[in-house]
CSV table of C-alpha atoms in Angstrom, one decimal:
chain,number,residue,atom,x,y,z
A,51,MET,CA,76.1,207.8,149.9
A,52,ILE,CA,78.7,209.0,147.4
A,53,ILE,CA,79.7,205.4,146.6
A,54,ALA,CA,76.0,204.5,146.0
A,55,VAL,CA,75.7,207.5,143.6
A,56,ILE,CA,78.9,206.4,141.8
A,57,VAL,CA,77.7,202.9,141.5
A,58,LEU,CA,74.3,204.2,140.2
A,59,LEU,CA,76.1,206.3,137.6
A,60,VAL,CA,78.2,203.4,136.5
A,61,VAL,CA,75.2,201.3,136.1
A,62,ILE,CA,73.4,204.0,134.1
A,63,ILE,CA,76.5,204.5,131.9
A,64,LEU,CA,76.8,200.8,131.2
A,65,PHE,CA,73.1,200.7,130.5
A,66,LEU,CA,73.4,203.6,128.0
A,67,MET,CA,76.4,202.0,126.4
A,68,LEU,CA,74.5,198.7,125.9
A,69,TYR,CA,71.5,200.6,124.7
A,70,ASN,CA,73.6,202.6,122.3
A,71,MET,CA,75.2,199.3,120.9
A,72,SER,CA,71.8,197.8,120.5
A,73,VAL,CA,70.6,200.9,118.6
A,74,HIS,CA,73.6,200.8,116.3
A,75,LYS,CA,73.0,197.1,115.6
A,76,LYS,CA,69.4,197.9,114.8
A,77,ILE,CA,70.4,200.7,112.5
A,78,ASP,CA,72.9,198.4,110.8
A,79,VAL,CA,70.2,195.7,110.4
A,80,TYR,CA,67.8,198.4,109.1
A,81,LYS,CA,70.5,199.7,106.6
A,82,ASN,CA,71.1,196.1,105.5
A,83,ILE,CA,67.5,195.4,105.0
A,84,ASN,CA,67.0,198.7,103.2
A,85,GLN,CA,69.9,198.0,100.9
A,86,ARG,CA,68.5,194.6,100.1
A,87,ILE,CA,65.1,196.1,99.4
A,88,THR,CA,66.7,198.7,97.2
A,89,SER,CA,68.6,195.9,95.3
A,90,LEU,CA,65.4,194.0,94.8
A,91,ASN,CA,63.7,197.1,93.4
A,92,VAL,CA,66.7,197.7,91.2
A,93,LEU,CA,66.5,194.1,89.9
A,94,GLN,CA,62.8,194.5,89.2
A,95,GLU,CA,63.5,197.7,87.2
A,96,PHE,CA,66.3,196.0,85.4
A,97,MET,CA,63.9,193.2,84.3
A,98,SER,CA,61.3,195.8,83.3
A,99,THR,CA,63.9,197.6,81.2
A,100,ILE,CA,64.8,194.4,79.4
A,101,GLY,CA,61.2,193.9,78.4
A,102,GLU,CA,60.8,197.4,77.0
A,103,GLU,CA,60.7,198.0,73.3
A,104,LYS,CA,64.0,199.8,73.1
A,105,SER,CA,67.3,199.2,71.4
A,106,ALA,CA,70.1,197.3,73.2
A,107,ASP,CA,72.1,200.5,73.7
A,108,GLU,CA,69.1,202.4,75.0
A,109,LYS,CA,68.5,199.6,77.6
A,110,ILE,CA,72.1,199.7,78.8
A,111,LYS,CA,71.9,203.5,79.2
A,112,ARG,CA,68.6,203.2,81.1
A,113,ILE,CA,70.2,200.5,83.4
A,114,ASN,CA,73.0,203.0,84.2
A,115,GLU,CA,70.5,205.7,85.0
A,116,ILE,CA,68.7,203.3,87.4
A,117,LEU,CA,72.0,202.6,89.2
A,118,ILE,CA,72.7,206.3,89.6
A,119,GLU,CA,69.2,207.1,90.8
A,120,LYS,CA,68.7,204.2,93.3
A,121,TYR,CA,72.1,204.1,94.8
A,122,GLU,CA,72.8,207.9,94.6
A,123,ILE,CA,76.0,207.4,92.7
A,124,LYS,CA,77.8,210.5,91.5
A,125,TYR,CA,79.3,208.9,88.4
A,126,SER,CA,78.7,205.5,86.9
A,127,THR,CA,80.2,204.2,83.7
A,128,ILE,CA,79.8,200.9,81.9
A,129,VAL,CA,82.5,200.0,79.4
A,130,ILE,CA,82.3,197.0,77.0
A,131,TYR,CA,85.1,195.2,75.2
A,132,THR,CA,83.8,194.3,71.7
A,133,GLY,CA,86.7,192.0,70.9
A,134,THR,CA,88.6,194.8,69.0
A,135,GLU,CA,88.0,197.9,71.1
A,136,TYR,CA,86.6,199.3,74.3
A,137,THR,CA,83.4,201.2,74.0
A,138,ILE,CA,81.5,203.3,76.5
A,139,LYS,CA,78.0,201.9,76.5
A,140,ALA,CA,76.6,204.1,79.3
A,141,THR,CA,77.9,207.0,81.5
A,142,ASN,CA,76.9,210.3,83.0
A,143,VAL,CA,80.5,211.7,82.9
A,144,ASP,CA,81.3,214.6,80.6
A,145,GLN,CA,82.4,213.4,77.1
A,146,LYS,CA,85.8,215.0,77.5
A,147,HIS,CA,86.7,212.3,80.0
A,148,TRP,CA,85.6,209.4,77.9
A,149,GLU,CA,89.0,208.6,76.4
A,150,THR,CA,90.4,208.1,79.9
A,151,LEU,CA,87.4,206.0,81.1
A,152,LYS,CA,87.6,203.6,78.2
A,153,SER,CA,91.3,203.1,78.7
A,154,LEU,CA,91.3,202.0,82.3
A,155,HIS,CA,92.3,198.5,81.3
A,156,LYS,CA,95.7,199.9,80.5
A,157,GLU,CA,96.2,201.3,84.0
A,158,GLU,CA,98.5,199.2,86.2
A,159,ILE,CA,96.3,199.7,89.2
A,160,PHE,CA,93.4,197.9,87.5
A,161,ARG,CA,95.2,195.2,85.7
A,162,ASP,CA,95.3,192.8,88.6
A,163,SER,CA,91.6,193.4,89.2
A,164,ILE,CA,90.8,192.4,85.7
A,165,GLN,CA,93.0,189.3,85.8
A,166,THR,CA,91.6,188.1,89.1
A,167,ALA,CA,88.0,189.2,88.5
A,168,THR,CA,87.9,191.1,91.8
A,169,PRO,CA,86.8,194.7,92.5
A,170,LYS,CA,89.3,197.5,93.2
A,171,TYR,CA,88.7,200.4,95.5
A,172,ILE,CA,90.9,203.5,95.3
A,173,THR,CA,90.7,206.9,97.0
A,174,VAL,CA,92.7,210.0,97.6
A,175,GLU,CA,93.9,210.9,101.2
A,176,ARG,CA,93.9,214.7,101.0
A,177,GLU,CA,92.9,217.6,98.8
A,178,GLY,CA,95.2,218.3,95.9
A,179,GLU,CA,95.8,214.6,95.1
A,180,ARG,CA,94.2,212.8,92.2
A,181,LEU,CA,93.4,209.2,91.4
A,182,PRO,CA,96.1,207.3,89.5
A,183,TYR,CA,94.1,207.1,86.3
A,184,GLN,CA,93.3,210.8,86.1
A,185,LYS,CA,95.3,212.7,83.5
A,186,LEU,CA,93.8,216.1,83.1
A,187,GLU,CA,91.3,216.3,85.9
A,188,PHE,CA,91.7,217.0,89.6
A,189,GLY,CA,88.3,217.9,91.1
A,190,ARG,CA,85.8,215.5,89.5
A,191,ALA,CA,86.5,212.2,91.3
A,192,LYS,CA,88.2,211.6,94.6
A,193,SER,CA,87.3,207.9,95.1
A,194,ALA,CA,86.3,205.1,92.8
A,195,MET,CA,85.3,201.4,92.7
A,196,PHE,CA,86.2,199.3,89.7
A,197,PHE,CA,84.4,196.1,88.8
A,198,PRO,CA,85.6,193.9,86.0
A,199,LEU,CA,82.7,192.2,84.1
A,200,TYR,CA,82.7,188.6,83.0
A,201,ILE,CA,80.1,186.5,81.1
A,202,ASP,CA,80.6,182.7,81.5
A,203,ASN,CA,84.2,183.4,82.6
A,204,ILE,CA,84.9,185.5,79.5
A,205,TYR,CA,86.0,189.1,80.2
A,206,ILE,CA,83.7,191.6,78.5
A,207,GLY,CA,84.6,195.0,80.1
A,208,TYR,CA,84.1,196.8,83.4
A,209,TRP,CA,81.9,199.0,85.5
A,210,ILE,CA,83.3,201.9,87.5
A,211,ILE,CA,81.6,204.1,90.0
A,212,GLU,CA,83.1,207.4,91.2
A,213,SER,CA,82.6,210.0,93.8
A,214,GLY,CA,83.8,213.6,94.3
A,215,ILE,CA,84.3,212.8,98.1
A,216,PRO,CA,87.5,211.1,99.4
A,217,HIS,CA,86.8,207.8,101.2
A,218,ASP,CA,83.1,208.0,100.1
A,219,PHE,CA,82.9,204.2,99.5
A,220,ASP,CA,84.6,203.2,102.8
A,221,ASN,CA,81.5,201.9,104.4
A,222,VAL,CA,79.6,200.7,101.4
A,223,ASP,CA,78.4,197.1,101.6
A,224,THR,CA,80.5,195.5,98.9
A,225,THR,CA,78.4,192.4,98.9
A,226,ILE,CA,75.4,194.5,97.7
A,227,LEU,CA,77.6,196.1,95.0
A,228,GLU,CA,78.7,192.6,93.9
A,229,VAL,CA,75.0,191.7,93.5
A,230,VAL,CA,74.4,194.8,91.5
A,231,LYS,CA,77.4,194.0,89.3
A,232,ASN,CA,76.1,190.5,88.7
A,233,ASN,CA,72.7,191.9,87.8
A,234,ILE,CA,74.5,194.2,85.3
A,235,VAL,CA,76.2,191.1,83.8
A,236,SER,CA,72.9,189.3,83.6
A,237,VAL,CA,71.2,192.1,81.8
A,238,LEU,CA,74.1,192.5,79.4
A,239,LYS,CA,73.9,188.8,78.7
A,240,THR,CA,70.2,189.0,78.1
A,241,ILE,CA,70.4,191.8,75.6
A,242,GLU,CA,73.5,190.5,73.9
A,243,LYS,CA,71.4,188.5,71.4
A,244,GLN,CA,69.3,191.6,70.7
A,245,SER,CA,72.4,193.6,70.0
A,246,VAL,CA,73.7,190.9,67.6
A,247,VAL,CA,70.4,191.0,65.6
A,248,GLU,CA,70.5,194.8,65.4
A,249,ASN,CA,74.1,194.8,64.2
A,250,ILE,CA,73.6,192.3,61.4
A,251,VAL,CA,70.8,194.2,59.7
A,252,ARG,CA,71.7,194.8,56.1
A,253,THR,CA,70.3,196.6,53.1
A,254,ASP,CA,69.6,194.3,50.1
A,255,LEU,CA,71.7,195.2,47.1
A,256,PHE,CA,69.0,194.8,44.5
A,257,THR,CA,65.9,196.1,46.2
A,258,ASN,CA,67.4,198.6,48.7
A,259,LEU,CA,65.1,197.0,51.3
A,260,LYS,CA,66.2,196.1,54.8
A,261,SER,CA,66.9,192.5,55.7
A,262,ALA,CA,64.7,190.2,57.9
A,263,GLU,CA,66.8,191.1,60.9
A,264,TYR,CA,65.4,194.7,60.8
A,265,LEU,CA,61.9,193.2,61.2
A,266,TYR,CA,63.0,191.6,64.5
A,267,SER,CA,64.8,194.7,65.9
A,268,GLU,CA,63.8,198.2,65.1
A,269,GLY,CA,60.8,197.1,63.0
A,270,LYS,CA,59.4,195.1,65.9
A,271,ARG,CA,59.6,198.0,68.2
A,272,PHE,CA,57.4,200.0,65.8
A,273,ILE,CA,55.0,197.1,65.3
A,274,ASP,CA,54.6,196.6,69.0
A,275,GLN,CA,53.1,200.0,69.4
A,276,TYR,CA,49.9,198.2,68.5
A,277,ALA,CA,48.1,195.3,70.1
A,278,THR,CA,47.8,193.3,66.9
A,279,SER,CA,49.1,193.6,63.3
A,280,ALA,CA,48.7,191.7,60.1
A,281,ILE,CA,51.9,190.1,58.8
A,282,CYS,CA,52.0,189.2,55.1
A,283,MET,CA,54.6,187.1,53.4
A,284,PHE,CA,54.7,186.5,49.6
A,285,LYS,CA,56.9,184.4,47.4
A,286,ILE,CA,57.8,184.8,43.8
A,287,ILE,CA,57.1,181.2,42.9
A,288,ASN,CA,58.5,181.1,39.4
A,289,ILE,CA,61.8,183.0,40.0
A,290,VAL,CA,63.8,179.8,39.5
A,291,ASP,CA,62.2,179.2,36.1
A,292,ILE,CA,62.9,182.8,35.1
A,293,ASN,CA,66.5,182.5,36.2
A,294,GLU,CA,67.1,179.2,34.3
A,295,ASN,CA,65.1,179.8,31.2
A,296,ILE,CA,65.6,183.5,30.6
A,297,GLY,CA,68.5,184.6,32.7
A,298,ARG,CA,69.6,185.5,36.2
A,299,HIS,CA,69.9,189.2,35.4
A,300,THR,CA,66.3,189.2,34.3
A,301,GLY,CA,65.4,187.4,37.5
A,302,ASN,CA,67.1,190.3,39.4
A,303,ASP,CA,65.0,192.8,37.4
A,304,VAL,CA,61.9,190.9,38.4
A,305,ILE,CA,62.8,191.2,42.1
A,306,THR,CA,63.6,194.9,41.9
A,307,GLN,CA,60.6,195.8,39.8
A,308,ILE,CA,58.2,194.0,42.2
A,309,SER,CA,59.8,195.6,45.2
A,310,ASP,CA,59.6,199.0,43.6
A,311,LEU,CA,55.9,198.4,42.8
A,312,ILE,CA,55.1,197.7,46.4
A,313,LYS,CA,57.2,200.5,47.8
A,314,ASN,CA,55.3,202.9,45.5
A,315,ASN,CA,51.9,201.6,46.7
A,316,ILE,CA,52.5,201.0,50.4
A,317,SER,CA,52.0,203.4,53.3
A,318,GLU,CA,55.1,204.6,55.2
A,319,ASP,CA,53.4,203.3,58.4
A,320,TYR,CA,54.0,199.7,57.2
A,321,ILE,CA,57.3,197.8,57.1
A,322,PHE,CA,58.4,196.1,53.9
A,323,VAL,CA,61.5,193.9,54.0
A,324,ARG,CA,63.2,191.3,51.8
A,325,TYR,CA,62.9,188.2,54.0
A,326,MET,CA,65.0,185.8,52.1
A,327,GLY,CA,65.6,185.1,48.4
A,328,PRO,CA,62.2,185.3,46.6
A,329,LYS,CA,60.3,185.9,49.8
A,330,PHE,CA,59.2,189.3,51.1
A,331,VAL,CA,57.4,190.4,54.3
A,332,ILE,CA,55.0,193.3,54.7
A,333,ALA,CA,54.0,194.2,58.3
A,334,PHE,CA,50.7,196.1,58.4
A,335,SER,CA,51.1,197.7,61.8
A,336,GLY,CA,47.9,198.0,63.7
A,337,VAL,CA,45.8,196.5,60.9
A,338,GLU,CA,43.4,193.6,61.2
A,339,VAL,CA,44.0,190.6,58.8
A,340,GLY,CA,40.7,191.3,57.0
A,341,GLY,CA,41.9,194.9,56.3
A,342,VAL,CA,44.7,193.8,53.9
A,343,THR,CA,42.7,191.6,51.6
A,344,GLU,CA,41.8,194.2,49.1
A,345,PHE,CA,45.3,195.7,49.0
A,346,MET,CA,47.1,192.4,48.6
A,347,THR,CA,44.6,191.2,46.0
A,348,ASP,CA,45.3,194.3,44.0
A,349,ILE,CA,49.1,194.0,44.5
A,350,LYS,CA,49.0,190.4,43.4
A,351,GLN,CA,47.1,191.3,40.3
A,352,LYS,CA,49.4,194.1,39.4
A,353,ILE,CA,52.5,191.9,39.9
A,354,GLU,CA,51.1,189.0,37.8
A,355,ASN,CA,50.2,191.5,35.0
A,356,MET,CA,53.8,192.7,34.7
A,357,ASN,CA,55.6,192.0,31.5
A,358,ILE,CA,59.4,192.3,32.2
A,359,GLU,CA,61.7,192.4,29.2
A,360,VAL,CA,64.8,190.3,29.0
A,361,ASN,CA,67.8,192.1,30.6
A,362,GLU,CA,70.4,193.0,28.0
A,363,GLN,CA,73.0,190.9,29.8
A,364,ASP,CA,70.8,187.8,29.2
A,365,LEU,CA,70.0,188.5,25.5
A,366,TYR,CA,73.0,186.6,24.1
A,367,GLU,CA,71.5,183.4,25.7
A,368,ASN,CA,68.1,183.9,24.0
A,369,ASP,CA,67.5,183.9,20.2
A,370,ASP,CA,64.0,185.3,20.7
A,371,ASP,CA,64.0,189.0,21.6
A,372,ASN,CA,60.3,188.8,22.3
A,373,ILE,CA,60.6,186.7,25.4
A,374,ILE,CA,59.2,188.4,28.5
A,375,ALA,CA,59.2,187.4,32.2
A,376,LYS,CA,55.8,187.2,33.9
A,377,PRO,CA,56.2,186.8,37.7
A,378,LYS,CA,53.7,184.8,39.8
A,379,ILE,CA,53.4,185.0,43.6
A,380,ASN,CA,51.8,183.1,46.4
A,381,VAL,CA,50.5,185.2,49.4
A,382,VAL,CA,49.8,184.3,53.0
A,383,VAL,CA,48.6,186.5,55.9
A,384,THR,CA,48.3,185.9,59.6
A,385,THR,CA,47.8,187.9,62.8
A,386,TYR,CA,50.7,188.9,65.0
A,387,TYR,CA,50.0,189.7,68.7
A,388,LYS,CA,52.2,192.2,70.6
A,389,GLY,CA,54.7,190.6,72.9
A,390,THR,CA,54.8,187.2,71.1
A,391,PRO,CA,57.8,185.9,69.1
A,392,LEU,CA,57.6,187.6,65.7
A,393,GLU,CA,60.2,185.2,64.3
A,394,GLY,CA,57.8,182.3,65.1
A,395,VAL,CA,55.1,184.0,63.0
A,396,THR,CA,57.3,184.5,60.0
A,397,LYS,CA,58.6,180.9,60.3
A,398,LYS,CA,55.1,179.7,60.2
A,399,LEU,CA,54.3,181.8,57.1
A,400,GLU,CA,57.5,180.6,55.4
A,401,GLU,CA,56.7,176.9,56.0
A,402,TYR,CA,53.3,177.4,54.5
A,403,LEU,CA,54.6,179.0,51.3
A,404,ASP,CA,57.3,176.4,50.9
A,405,ASN,CA,54.8,173.6,51.2
A,406,SER,CA,52.0,175.1,49.1
A,407,ASN,CA,51.4,174.8,45.4
A,408,GLU,CA,50.5,177.6,43.0
A,409,GLU,CA,47.5,179.4,44.5
A,410,SER,CA,45.5,182.4,43.2
A,411,ALA,CA,43.7,183.5,46.4
A,412,ILE,CA,45.1,185.3,49.4
A,413,ASN,CA,45.6,182.7,52.1
A,414,TYR,CA,45.1,183.2,55.8
A,415,ILE,CA,46.5,181.0,58.6
């Protein structure tokens, strides 16, 4: 009888052990599926962030916020190497620690990670210890994972996540984090071009207007607040004649006086840039093409009624002090639809002006 009970108990114990193992496997499978679902949702949010009308820096910061929210990370920092210096692009760590975080490439413990493009996991073993890269802090981070970032085999910086708990990343699925890291790299690669455009915006010396790059970066974000906008480009068609027959300094005066005339007559809600040479662009945000006809007709008339005197620096080349410069312009307008390539629209307008003869009317294409 006792033997039968013992056998029964052994069978029950074995059954419970097998059942327990089965439950653990199911939990692991569930966790894995849940992590993959989370990663898919994160990727979708990454893509949504890329499409938002924000600056490149704002997008990187939002991506870091998504990582912190979705993966419940205590601290997350993205550091980019610009070619001359390391810059923190996104972090939720207090600013007093930034100098340390953007100098991790100097730490011996991370150098091999950067050279081999492999992640590095470090943690403390007991209270009172600190991570090797920590200089002035003890309690903030107790474990960290360091991921070097590469675009097309070119090192561009690193991503580091930290926790205030020792061994907090021991059971983290590193394959999932590798996917996350690759997604970060993909996003950085995607917004790299946007960042380049934003950083090459210049202010024109003569007119004090922004360059065309402004139109495609910050300007576009403002324009895209509306479903459609009217984009107008005009060209001073006789600027070459003025430069050759009167003088280049006078030609510069023509450009500055025309730009001043428009700046004094245009609403602050519209964007006015010097596109290239004698070409200028006005973006009438949220305005239908037909709504700019009267304004541009009036502007064209005012410009072509201007009598600009010869610049003093050009007088020695002209015997006749009574010579004046009378600018002429060609104007073309088209509709821009939110979300479409704005550079394609301006290219179409530029080609039209370059191929058109002197025209008196406002042209629409």
